[in-house]
Coordinates of C-alpha atoms and ligand atoms in Angstrom, one line a residue:
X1 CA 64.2 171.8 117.1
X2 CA 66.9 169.3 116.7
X3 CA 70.2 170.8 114.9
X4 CA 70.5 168.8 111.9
X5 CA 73.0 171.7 109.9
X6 CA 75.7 169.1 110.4
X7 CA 73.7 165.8 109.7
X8 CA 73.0 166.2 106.1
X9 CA 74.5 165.3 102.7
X10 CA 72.9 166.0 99.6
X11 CA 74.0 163.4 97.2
X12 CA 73.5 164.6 93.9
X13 CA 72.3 167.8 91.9
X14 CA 68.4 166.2 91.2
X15 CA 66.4 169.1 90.3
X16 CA 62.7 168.6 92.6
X17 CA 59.7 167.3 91.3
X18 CA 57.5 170.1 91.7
X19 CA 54.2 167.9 91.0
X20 CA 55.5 165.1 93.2
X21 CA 52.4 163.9 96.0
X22 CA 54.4 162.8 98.5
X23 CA 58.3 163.3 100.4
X24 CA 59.9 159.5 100.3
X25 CA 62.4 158.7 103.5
X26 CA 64.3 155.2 102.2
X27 CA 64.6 153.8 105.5
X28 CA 67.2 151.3 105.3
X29 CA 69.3 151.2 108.6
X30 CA 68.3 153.2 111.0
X31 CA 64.7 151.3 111.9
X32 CA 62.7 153.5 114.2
X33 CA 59.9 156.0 114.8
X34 CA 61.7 157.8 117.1
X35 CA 65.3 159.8 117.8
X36 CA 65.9 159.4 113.9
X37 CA 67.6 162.6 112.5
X38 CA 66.7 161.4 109.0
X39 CA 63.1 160.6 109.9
X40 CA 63.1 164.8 110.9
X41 CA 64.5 165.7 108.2
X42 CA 62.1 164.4 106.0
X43 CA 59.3 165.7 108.3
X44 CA 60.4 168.9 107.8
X45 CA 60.7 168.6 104.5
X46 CA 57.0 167.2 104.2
X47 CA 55.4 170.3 105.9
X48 CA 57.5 172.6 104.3
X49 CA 55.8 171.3 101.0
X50 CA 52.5 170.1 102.6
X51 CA 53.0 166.8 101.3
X52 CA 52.7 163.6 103.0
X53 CA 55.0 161.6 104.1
X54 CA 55.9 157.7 102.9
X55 CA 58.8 155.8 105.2
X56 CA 59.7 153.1 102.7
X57 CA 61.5 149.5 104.3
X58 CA 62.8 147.5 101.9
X59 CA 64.5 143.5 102.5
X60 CA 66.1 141.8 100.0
X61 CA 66.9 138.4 99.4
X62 CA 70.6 138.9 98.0
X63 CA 72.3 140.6 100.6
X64 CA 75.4 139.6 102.1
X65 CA 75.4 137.2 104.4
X66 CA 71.4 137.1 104.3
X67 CA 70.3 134.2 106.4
X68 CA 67.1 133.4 108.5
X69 CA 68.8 134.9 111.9
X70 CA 69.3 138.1 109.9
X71 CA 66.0 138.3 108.1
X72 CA 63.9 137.1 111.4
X73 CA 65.1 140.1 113.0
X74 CA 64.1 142.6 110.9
X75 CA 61.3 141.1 110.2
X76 CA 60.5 140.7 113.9
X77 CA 60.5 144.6 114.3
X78 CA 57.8 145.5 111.1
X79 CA 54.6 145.1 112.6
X80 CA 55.5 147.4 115.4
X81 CA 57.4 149.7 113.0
X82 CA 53.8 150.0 110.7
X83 CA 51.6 150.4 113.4
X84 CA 53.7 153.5 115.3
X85 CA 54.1 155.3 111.4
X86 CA 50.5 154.9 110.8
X87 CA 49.5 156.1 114.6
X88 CA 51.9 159.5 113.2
X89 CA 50.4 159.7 110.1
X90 CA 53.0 158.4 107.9
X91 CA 52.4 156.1 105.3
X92 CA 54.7 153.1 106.1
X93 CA 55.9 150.4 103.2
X94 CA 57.5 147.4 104.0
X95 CA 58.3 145.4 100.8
X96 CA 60.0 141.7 100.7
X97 CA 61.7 140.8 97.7
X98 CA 61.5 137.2 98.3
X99 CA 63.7 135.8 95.1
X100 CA 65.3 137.3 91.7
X101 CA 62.0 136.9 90.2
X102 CA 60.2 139.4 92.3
X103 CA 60.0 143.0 91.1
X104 CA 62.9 145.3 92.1
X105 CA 64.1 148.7 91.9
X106 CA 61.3 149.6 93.9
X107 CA 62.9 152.7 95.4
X108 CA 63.6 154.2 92.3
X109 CA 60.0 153.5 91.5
X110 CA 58.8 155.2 94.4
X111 CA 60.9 158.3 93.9
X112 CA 58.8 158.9 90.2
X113 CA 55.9 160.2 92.4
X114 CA 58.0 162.1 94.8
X115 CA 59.7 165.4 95.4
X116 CA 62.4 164.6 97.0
X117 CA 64.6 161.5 98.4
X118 CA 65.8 160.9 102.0
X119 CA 67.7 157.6 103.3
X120 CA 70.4 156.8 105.9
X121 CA 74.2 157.9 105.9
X122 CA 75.8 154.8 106.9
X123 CA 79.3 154.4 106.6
X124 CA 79.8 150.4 105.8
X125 CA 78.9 147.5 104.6
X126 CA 76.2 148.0 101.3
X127 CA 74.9 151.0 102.2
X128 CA 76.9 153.7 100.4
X129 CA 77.3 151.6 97.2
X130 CA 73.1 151.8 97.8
X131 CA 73.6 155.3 98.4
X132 CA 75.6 156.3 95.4
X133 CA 73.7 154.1 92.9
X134 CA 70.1 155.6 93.5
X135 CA 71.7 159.8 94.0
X136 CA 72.7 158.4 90.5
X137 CA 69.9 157.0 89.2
X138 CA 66.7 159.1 90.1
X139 CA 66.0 163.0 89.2
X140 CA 65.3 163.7 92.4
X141 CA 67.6 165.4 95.1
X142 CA 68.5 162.5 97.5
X143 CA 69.7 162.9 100.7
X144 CA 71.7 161.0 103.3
X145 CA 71.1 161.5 106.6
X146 CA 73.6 160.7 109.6
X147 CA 71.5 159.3 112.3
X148 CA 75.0 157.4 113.4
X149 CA 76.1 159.1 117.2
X150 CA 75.7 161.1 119.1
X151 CA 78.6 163.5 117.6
X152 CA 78.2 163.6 113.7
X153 CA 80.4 162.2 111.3
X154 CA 81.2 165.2 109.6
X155 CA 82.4 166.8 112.8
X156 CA 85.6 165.2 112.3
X157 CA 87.6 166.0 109.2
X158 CA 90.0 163.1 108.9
X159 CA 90.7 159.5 110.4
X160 CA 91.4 159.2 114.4
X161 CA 94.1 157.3 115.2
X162 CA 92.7 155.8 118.5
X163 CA 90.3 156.0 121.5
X164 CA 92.9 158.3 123.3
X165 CA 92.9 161.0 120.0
X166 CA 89.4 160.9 119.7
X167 CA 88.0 161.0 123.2
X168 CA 88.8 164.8 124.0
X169 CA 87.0 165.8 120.8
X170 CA 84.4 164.4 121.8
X171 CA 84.3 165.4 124.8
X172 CA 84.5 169.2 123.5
X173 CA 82.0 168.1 120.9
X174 CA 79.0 166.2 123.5
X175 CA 77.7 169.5 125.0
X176 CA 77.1 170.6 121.6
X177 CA 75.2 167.8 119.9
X178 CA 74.3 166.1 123.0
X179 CA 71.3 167.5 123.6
X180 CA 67.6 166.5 124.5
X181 CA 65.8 165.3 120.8
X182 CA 62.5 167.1 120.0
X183 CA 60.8 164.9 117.6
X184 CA 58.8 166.1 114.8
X185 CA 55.1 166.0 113.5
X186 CA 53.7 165.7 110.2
X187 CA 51.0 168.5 109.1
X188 CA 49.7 166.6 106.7
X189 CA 48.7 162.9 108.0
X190 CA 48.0 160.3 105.4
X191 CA 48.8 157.0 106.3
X192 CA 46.9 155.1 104.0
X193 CA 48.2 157.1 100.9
X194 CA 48.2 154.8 97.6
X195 CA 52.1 153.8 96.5
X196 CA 53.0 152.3 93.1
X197 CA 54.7 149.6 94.8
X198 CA 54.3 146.2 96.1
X199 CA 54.2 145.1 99.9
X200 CA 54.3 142.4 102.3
X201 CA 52.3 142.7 105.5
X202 CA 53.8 140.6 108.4
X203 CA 51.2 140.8 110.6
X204 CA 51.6 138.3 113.2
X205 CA 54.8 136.6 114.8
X206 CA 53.4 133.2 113.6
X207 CA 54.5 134.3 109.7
X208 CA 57.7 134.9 109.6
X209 CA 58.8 131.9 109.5
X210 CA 56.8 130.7 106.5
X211 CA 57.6 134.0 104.8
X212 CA 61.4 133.6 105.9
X213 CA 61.4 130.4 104.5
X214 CA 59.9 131.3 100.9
X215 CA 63.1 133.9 100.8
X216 CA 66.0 132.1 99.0
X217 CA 68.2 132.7 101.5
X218 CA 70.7 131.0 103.2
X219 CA 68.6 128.7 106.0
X220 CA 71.5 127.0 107.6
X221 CA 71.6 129.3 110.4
X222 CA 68.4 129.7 112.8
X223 CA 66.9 132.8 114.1
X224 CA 67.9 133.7 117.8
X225 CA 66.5 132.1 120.9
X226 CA 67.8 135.0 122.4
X227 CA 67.7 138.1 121.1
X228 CA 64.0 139.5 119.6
X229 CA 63.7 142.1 117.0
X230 CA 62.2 145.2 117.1
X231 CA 62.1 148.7 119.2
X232 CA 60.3 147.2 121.7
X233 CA 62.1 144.7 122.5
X234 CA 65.4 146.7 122.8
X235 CA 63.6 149.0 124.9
X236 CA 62.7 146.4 127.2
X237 CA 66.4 144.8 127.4
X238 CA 67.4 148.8 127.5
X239 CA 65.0 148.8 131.0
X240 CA 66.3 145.7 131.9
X241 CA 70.1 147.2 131.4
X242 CA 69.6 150.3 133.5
X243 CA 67.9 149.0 136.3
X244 CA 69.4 145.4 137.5
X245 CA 72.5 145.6 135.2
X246 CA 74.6 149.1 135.2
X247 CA 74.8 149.8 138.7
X248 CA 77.5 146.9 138.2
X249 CA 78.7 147.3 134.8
X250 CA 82.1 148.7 135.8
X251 CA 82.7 145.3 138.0
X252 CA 81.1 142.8 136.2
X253 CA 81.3 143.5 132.1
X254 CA 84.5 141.4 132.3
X255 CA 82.7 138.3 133.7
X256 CA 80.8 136.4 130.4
X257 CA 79.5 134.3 132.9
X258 CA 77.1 136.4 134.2
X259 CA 74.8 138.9 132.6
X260 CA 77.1 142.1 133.2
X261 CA 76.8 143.8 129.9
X262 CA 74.2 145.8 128.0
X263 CA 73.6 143.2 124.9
X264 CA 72.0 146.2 122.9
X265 CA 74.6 145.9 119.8
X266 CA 72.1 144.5 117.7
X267 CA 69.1 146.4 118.8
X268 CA 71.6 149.6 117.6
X269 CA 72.7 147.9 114.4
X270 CA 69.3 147.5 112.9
X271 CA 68.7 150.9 114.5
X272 CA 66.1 149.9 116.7
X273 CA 67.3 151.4 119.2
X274 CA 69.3 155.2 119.0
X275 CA 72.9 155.5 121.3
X276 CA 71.2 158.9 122.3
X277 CA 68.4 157.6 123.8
X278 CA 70.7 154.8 125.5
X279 CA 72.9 157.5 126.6
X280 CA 70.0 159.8 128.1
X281 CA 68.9 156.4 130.1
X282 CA 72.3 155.5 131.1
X283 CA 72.9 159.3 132.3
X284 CA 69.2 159.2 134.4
X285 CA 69.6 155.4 135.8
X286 CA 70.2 155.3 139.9
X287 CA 73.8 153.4 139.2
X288 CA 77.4 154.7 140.3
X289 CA 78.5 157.4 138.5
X290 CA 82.1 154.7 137.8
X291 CA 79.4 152.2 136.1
X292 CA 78.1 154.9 133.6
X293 CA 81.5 156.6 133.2
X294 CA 82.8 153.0 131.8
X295 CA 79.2 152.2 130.2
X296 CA 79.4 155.7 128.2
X297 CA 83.2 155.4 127.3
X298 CA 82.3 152.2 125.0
X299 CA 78.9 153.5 123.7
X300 CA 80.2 156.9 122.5
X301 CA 84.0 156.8 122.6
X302 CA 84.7 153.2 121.3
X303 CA 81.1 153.4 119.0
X304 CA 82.1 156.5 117.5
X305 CA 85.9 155.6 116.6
X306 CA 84.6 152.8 114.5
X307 CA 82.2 154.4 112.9
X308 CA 84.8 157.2 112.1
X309 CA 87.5 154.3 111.0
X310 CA 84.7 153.4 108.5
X311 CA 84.2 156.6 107.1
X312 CA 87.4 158.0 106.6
X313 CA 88.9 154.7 105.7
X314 CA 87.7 152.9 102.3
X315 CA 90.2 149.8 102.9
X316 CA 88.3 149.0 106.3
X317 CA 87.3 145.4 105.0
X318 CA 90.8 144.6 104.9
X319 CA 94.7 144.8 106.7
X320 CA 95.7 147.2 104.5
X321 CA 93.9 150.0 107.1
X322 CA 95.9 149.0 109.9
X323 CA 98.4 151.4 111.5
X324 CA 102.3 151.4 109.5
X325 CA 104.0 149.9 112.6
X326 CA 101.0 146.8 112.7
X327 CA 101.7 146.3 108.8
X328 CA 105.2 146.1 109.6
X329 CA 105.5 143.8 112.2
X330 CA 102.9 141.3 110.7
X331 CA 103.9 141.5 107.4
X332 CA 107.1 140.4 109.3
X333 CA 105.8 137.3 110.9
X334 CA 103.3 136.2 108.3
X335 CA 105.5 133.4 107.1
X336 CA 106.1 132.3 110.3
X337 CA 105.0 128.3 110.9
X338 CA 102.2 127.8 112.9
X339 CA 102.0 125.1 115.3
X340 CA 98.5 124.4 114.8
X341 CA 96.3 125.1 111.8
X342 CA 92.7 124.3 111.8
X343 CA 90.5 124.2 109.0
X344 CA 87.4 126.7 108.3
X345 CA 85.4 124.4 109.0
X346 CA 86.4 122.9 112.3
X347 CA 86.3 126.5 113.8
X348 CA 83.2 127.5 112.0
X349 CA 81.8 124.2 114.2
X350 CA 83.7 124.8 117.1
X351 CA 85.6 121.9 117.2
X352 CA 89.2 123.4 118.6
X353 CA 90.9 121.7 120.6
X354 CA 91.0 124.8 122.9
X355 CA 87.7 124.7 125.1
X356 CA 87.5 128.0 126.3
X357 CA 87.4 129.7 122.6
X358 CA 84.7 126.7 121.2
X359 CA 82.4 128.5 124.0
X360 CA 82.9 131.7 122.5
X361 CA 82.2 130.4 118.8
X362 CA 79.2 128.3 120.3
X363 CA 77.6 131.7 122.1
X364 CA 77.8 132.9 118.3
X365 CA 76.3 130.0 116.7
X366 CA 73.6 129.3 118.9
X367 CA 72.6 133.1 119.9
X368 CA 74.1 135.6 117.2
X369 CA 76.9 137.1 119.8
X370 CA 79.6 137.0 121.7
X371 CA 79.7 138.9 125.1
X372 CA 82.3 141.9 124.9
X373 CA 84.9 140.5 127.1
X374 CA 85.7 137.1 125.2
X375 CA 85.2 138.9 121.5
X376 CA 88.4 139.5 122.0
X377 CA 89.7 136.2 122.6
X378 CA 87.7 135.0 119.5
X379 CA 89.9 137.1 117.1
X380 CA 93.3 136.7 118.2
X381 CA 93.1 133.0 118.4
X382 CA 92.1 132.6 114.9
X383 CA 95.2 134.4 114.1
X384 CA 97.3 131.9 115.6
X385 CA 95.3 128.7 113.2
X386 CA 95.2 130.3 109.9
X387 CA 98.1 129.8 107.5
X388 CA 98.2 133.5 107.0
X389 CA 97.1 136.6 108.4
X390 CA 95.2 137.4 105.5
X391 CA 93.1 134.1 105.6
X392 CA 92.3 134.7 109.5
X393 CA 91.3 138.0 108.4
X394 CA 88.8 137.2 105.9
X395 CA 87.1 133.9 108.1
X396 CA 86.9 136.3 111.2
X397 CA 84.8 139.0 108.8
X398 CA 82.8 136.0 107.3
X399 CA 82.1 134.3 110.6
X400 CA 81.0 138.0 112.1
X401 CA 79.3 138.6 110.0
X402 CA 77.5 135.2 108.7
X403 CA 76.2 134.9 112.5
X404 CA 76.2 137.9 114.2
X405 CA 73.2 140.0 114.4
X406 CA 75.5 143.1 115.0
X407 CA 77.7 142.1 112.6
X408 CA 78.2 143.9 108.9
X409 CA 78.8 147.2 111.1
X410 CA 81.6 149.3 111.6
X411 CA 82.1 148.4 115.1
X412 CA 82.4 144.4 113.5
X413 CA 85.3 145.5 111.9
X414 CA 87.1 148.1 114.1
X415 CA 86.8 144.7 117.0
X416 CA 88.0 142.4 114.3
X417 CA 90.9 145.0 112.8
X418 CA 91.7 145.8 116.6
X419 CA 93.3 142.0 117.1
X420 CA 95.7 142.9 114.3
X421 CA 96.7 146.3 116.3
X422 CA 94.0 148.7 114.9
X423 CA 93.6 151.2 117.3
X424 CA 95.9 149.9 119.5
X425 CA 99.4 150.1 120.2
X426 CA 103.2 148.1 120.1
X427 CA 102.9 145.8 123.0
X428 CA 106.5 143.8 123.6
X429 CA 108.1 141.0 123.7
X430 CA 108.4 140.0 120.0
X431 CA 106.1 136.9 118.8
X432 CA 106.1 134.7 116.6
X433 CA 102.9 135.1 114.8
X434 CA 101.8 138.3 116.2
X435 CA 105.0 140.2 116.2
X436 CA 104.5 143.3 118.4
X437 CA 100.5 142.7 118.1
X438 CA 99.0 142.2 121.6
X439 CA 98.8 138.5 122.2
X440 CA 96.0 136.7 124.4
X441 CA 95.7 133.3 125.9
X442 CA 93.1 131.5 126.7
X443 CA 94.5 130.2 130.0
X444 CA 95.6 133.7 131.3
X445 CA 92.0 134.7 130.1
X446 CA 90.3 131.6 132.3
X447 CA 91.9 132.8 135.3
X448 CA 90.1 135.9 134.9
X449 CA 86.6 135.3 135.3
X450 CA 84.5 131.8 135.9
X451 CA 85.4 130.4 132.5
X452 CA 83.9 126.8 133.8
X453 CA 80.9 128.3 134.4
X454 CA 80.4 130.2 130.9
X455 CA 81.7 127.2 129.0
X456 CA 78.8 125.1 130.9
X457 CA 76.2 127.8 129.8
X458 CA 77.3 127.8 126.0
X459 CA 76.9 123.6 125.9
X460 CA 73.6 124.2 127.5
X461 CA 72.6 126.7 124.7
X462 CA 73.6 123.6 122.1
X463 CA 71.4 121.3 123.6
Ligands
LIG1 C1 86.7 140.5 117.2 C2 85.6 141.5 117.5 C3 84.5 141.6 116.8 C4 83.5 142.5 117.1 N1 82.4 142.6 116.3 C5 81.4 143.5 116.6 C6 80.2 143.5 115.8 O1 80.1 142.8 114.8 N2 79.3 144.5 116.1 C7 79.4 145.2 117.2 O2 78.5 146.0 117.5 N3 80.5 145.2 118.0 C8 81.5 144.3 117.7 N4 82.6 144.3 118.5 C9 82.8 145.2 119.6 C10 82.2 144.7 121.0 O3 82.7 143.5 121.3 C11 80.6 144.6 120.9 O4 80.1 145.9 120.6 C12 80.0 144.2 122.3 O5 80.4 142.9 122.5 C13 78.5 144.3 122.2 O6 78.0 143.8 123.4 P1 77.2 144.7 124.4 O7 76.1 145.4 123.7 O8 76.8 143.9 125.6 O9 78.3 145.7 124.9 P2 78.5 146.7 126.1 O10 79.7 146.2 126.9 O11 77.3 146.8 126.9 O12 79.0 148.1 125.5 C14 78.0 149.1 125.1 C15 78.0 149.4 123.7 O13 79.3 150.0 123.4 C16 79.7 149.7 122.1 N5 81.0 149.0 122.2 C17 81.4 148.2 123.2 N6 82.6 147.7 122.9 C18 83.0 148.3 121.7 C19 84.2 148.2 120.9 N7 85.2 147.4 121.3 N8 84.2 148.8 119.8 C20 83.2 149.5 119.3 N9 82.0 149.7 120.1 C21 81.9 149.0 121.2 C22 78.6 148.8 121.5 O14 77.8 149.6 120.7 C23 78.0 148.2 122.7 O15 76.6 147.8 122.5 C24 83.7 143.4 118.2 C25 84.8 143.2 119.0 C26 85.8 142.3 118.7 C27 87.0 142.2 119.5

């Protein structure tokens, strides 16, 4: 049975509706059948009462960044999500609230019937405001469920400081919580139980986009040609990952121009995928033990930090949670003249004048990401172009996030925080602009890796 003593957070003092016909999970991040702690949890809560179980999925149109990428993902990974729920017995809902004249406050109307609440711990973005508002609005006890990492949240009491603090913690932590994931059954199966509640039924690929388009939404930016949603899919990219790509993760994840790297941040963002099941895949693969040493060491280490910074840190949307000697030293140099600024816009097109960073802004536009490796680049050079470090602050977070499909996630702004010296350290000589915060260049990056060849691939994605 899997431990969840440390997983759980009841969010209010709700007093259980004794006559209540059915346990409600609130499934808002964490999007799968499978290796989902809350999912258990309400389970066990289901049989305990012999009740059945509904999973409720709710999309919105007036979410941040909402946008037709965003919503074609999700949407993309219903179907699959319904049919595995039903196949277990659980009544599955999926509702679409397409515009502000659409009923709302659905979960809230769900919860009259039920005798208890269950939803996702997530520590960013809209979730805890969701979070706090229904524990305060229904009767019923809700409770959030961290289905984060592989360590929980809570088994860290304060704010790490950086990889190097929170690595050995984890590593005492992993043999602990690191262990294989027995999933649960419901006793009483019921998947066509009647819900006061209205639903969509995406049924086919061929409908989202009509459905996508009824949403008002934004619809200037496209759905990937790249990425799928949906479990399967990530599974299939997670196969793909262990067999041709690992074995030369640790030699080639610094080379964008080739398929080196996992490309399974989205599939964990919408929670299609779980980082324990990546983890147990990575650990079983036939692949150097160097490639899943470095593999591991961003999934858990690196994953984990960020989603710690956002926990612990309510001013993670901003500069204020940098580190005292990063405020310092930028709030040094933030008046210092910058030889080039260019507009929102033009970077938001990528129309720099600096070739190598238009590729990286072009894999975002066109695909919804940015291979690890040049990430990087794509944040510090903003800094540079921006009038203050404030403004490149806030257009890195709204670029992120507009087009990313992994974006509106801690990890989104740990990266983004981490080319103003989050998590990292004083690196010398003195610059102008960045102070004593790393600095990168493009042409020192170009030398590294076939930057011709990965600027060639992004045009060919525009075309
Ligand atoms: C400016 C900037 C913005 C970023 N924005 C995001 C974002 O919006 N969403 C996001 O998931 N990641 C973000 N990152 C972190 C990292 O770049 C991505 O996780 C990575 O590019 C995802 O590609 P992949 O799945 O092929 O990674 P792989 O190289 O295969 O790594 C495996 C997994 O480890 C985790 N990981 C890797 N690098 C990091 C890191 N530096 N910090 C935290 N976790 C990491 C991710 O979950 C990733 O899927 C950002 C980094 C920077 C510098």
């Amino acid at each position: 049975m899997v431990d969840l003593t440390d997983r759980v957070r009841q969010l209010n003092r709700g007093e259980e509706n004794r006559r209540a016909r059915y346990i409600l999970y609130w499934m808002q991040v964490y999007k799968r059948p499978r290796y989902n702690h809350a999912l258990c949890f309400a389970i066990r809560a289901a049989n305990e009462r012999r009740l059945p179980l509904v999973v409720y999925e709710g999309l919105k149109y007036n979410y941040p960044w909402a946008n037709d990428r965003l919503h074609t993902f999700i949407l993309q990974g219903v179907n699959e999500n319904r049919r595995e729920f039903q196949r277990l017995g659980i009544r599955y809902v999926f509702y679409l609230q397409k515009n502000e004249r659409d009923p709302r406050d659905t979960v809230a109307r769900l919860a009259e019937e039920a005798a208890l609440l269950v939803t996702d711990d997530f520590p960013c973005f809209i979730i805890p405001e969701h979070n706090r508002r229904i524990a305060a609005r229904v009767r019923i006890p809700v409770f959030a469920v961290d289905s984060n990492g592989l360590v929980p949240l809570s088994a860290f009491a304060k704010e790490e400081y950086a990889a190097r603090t929170i690595r050995p913690k984890i590593k005492r932590l992993l043999p602990r919580y690191f262990v294989p994931f027995r999933e649960e059954k419901v006793a009483v199966e019921d998947p066509h139980l009647r819900v006061n509640c209205p639903e969509e039924t995406v049924f086919e690929d061929g409908e989202i986009g009509a459905l996508v388009a009824r949403c008002a939404i934004d619809h200037n930016v496209a759905p990937s040609p790249v990425y799928r949603g949906g479990r399967r899919a990530g599974l299939a990219r997670l196969q793909h990952f262990v067999e041709k790509i690992l074995p030369r993760y640790h030699e080639q994840r610094t080379h964008p121009e080739v398929d080196g790297t996992s490309r399974l941040s989205s599939y964990l963002h919408f929670g299609y995928l779980s980082a324990q099941e990546i983890a147990e895949a990575v650990q079983a693969a036939d692949a150097p033990q160097q490639a899943k040493e470095t593999y591991l060491e961003e999934l858990i280490v690196r994953r984990e930090l960020a989603y710690n910074f956002t926990r612990f840190n309510p001013r993670y949307a901003s500069l204020e949670a940098l580190p005292d000697w990063a405020k310092r030293t930028l709030r040094a140099h933030d008046g210092d003249p910058r030889p080039t600024i260019i507009s929102p816009a033009q970077i938001e097109e990528a129309q720099t004048y600096d070739e190598l960073w238009n590729a990286t802004q072009r894999e975002l536009l066109w695909t919804g990401e940015i291979h690890n490796y040049v990430r990087m680049l794509w944040g510090k050079k903003v800094i540079e172009w921006r009038p203050t470090h404030d403004e490149a602050f806030h257009l890195l977070e709204h670029l992120n996030n507009k087009y990313a499909l992994d974006g509106r996630d801690p990890n989104s702004y740990a990266g983004i925080l981490w080319c103003f010296g989050k998590h990292d350290r004083p690196w010398g000589p003195e610059r102008p602009i960045f102070g004593l915060v790393r600095y990168m260049s493009s042409r020192s990056m170009s030398r590294k890796f076939a930057a011709q060849a990965y600027i060639e691939w992004t045009e060919s994605l525009a075309q």
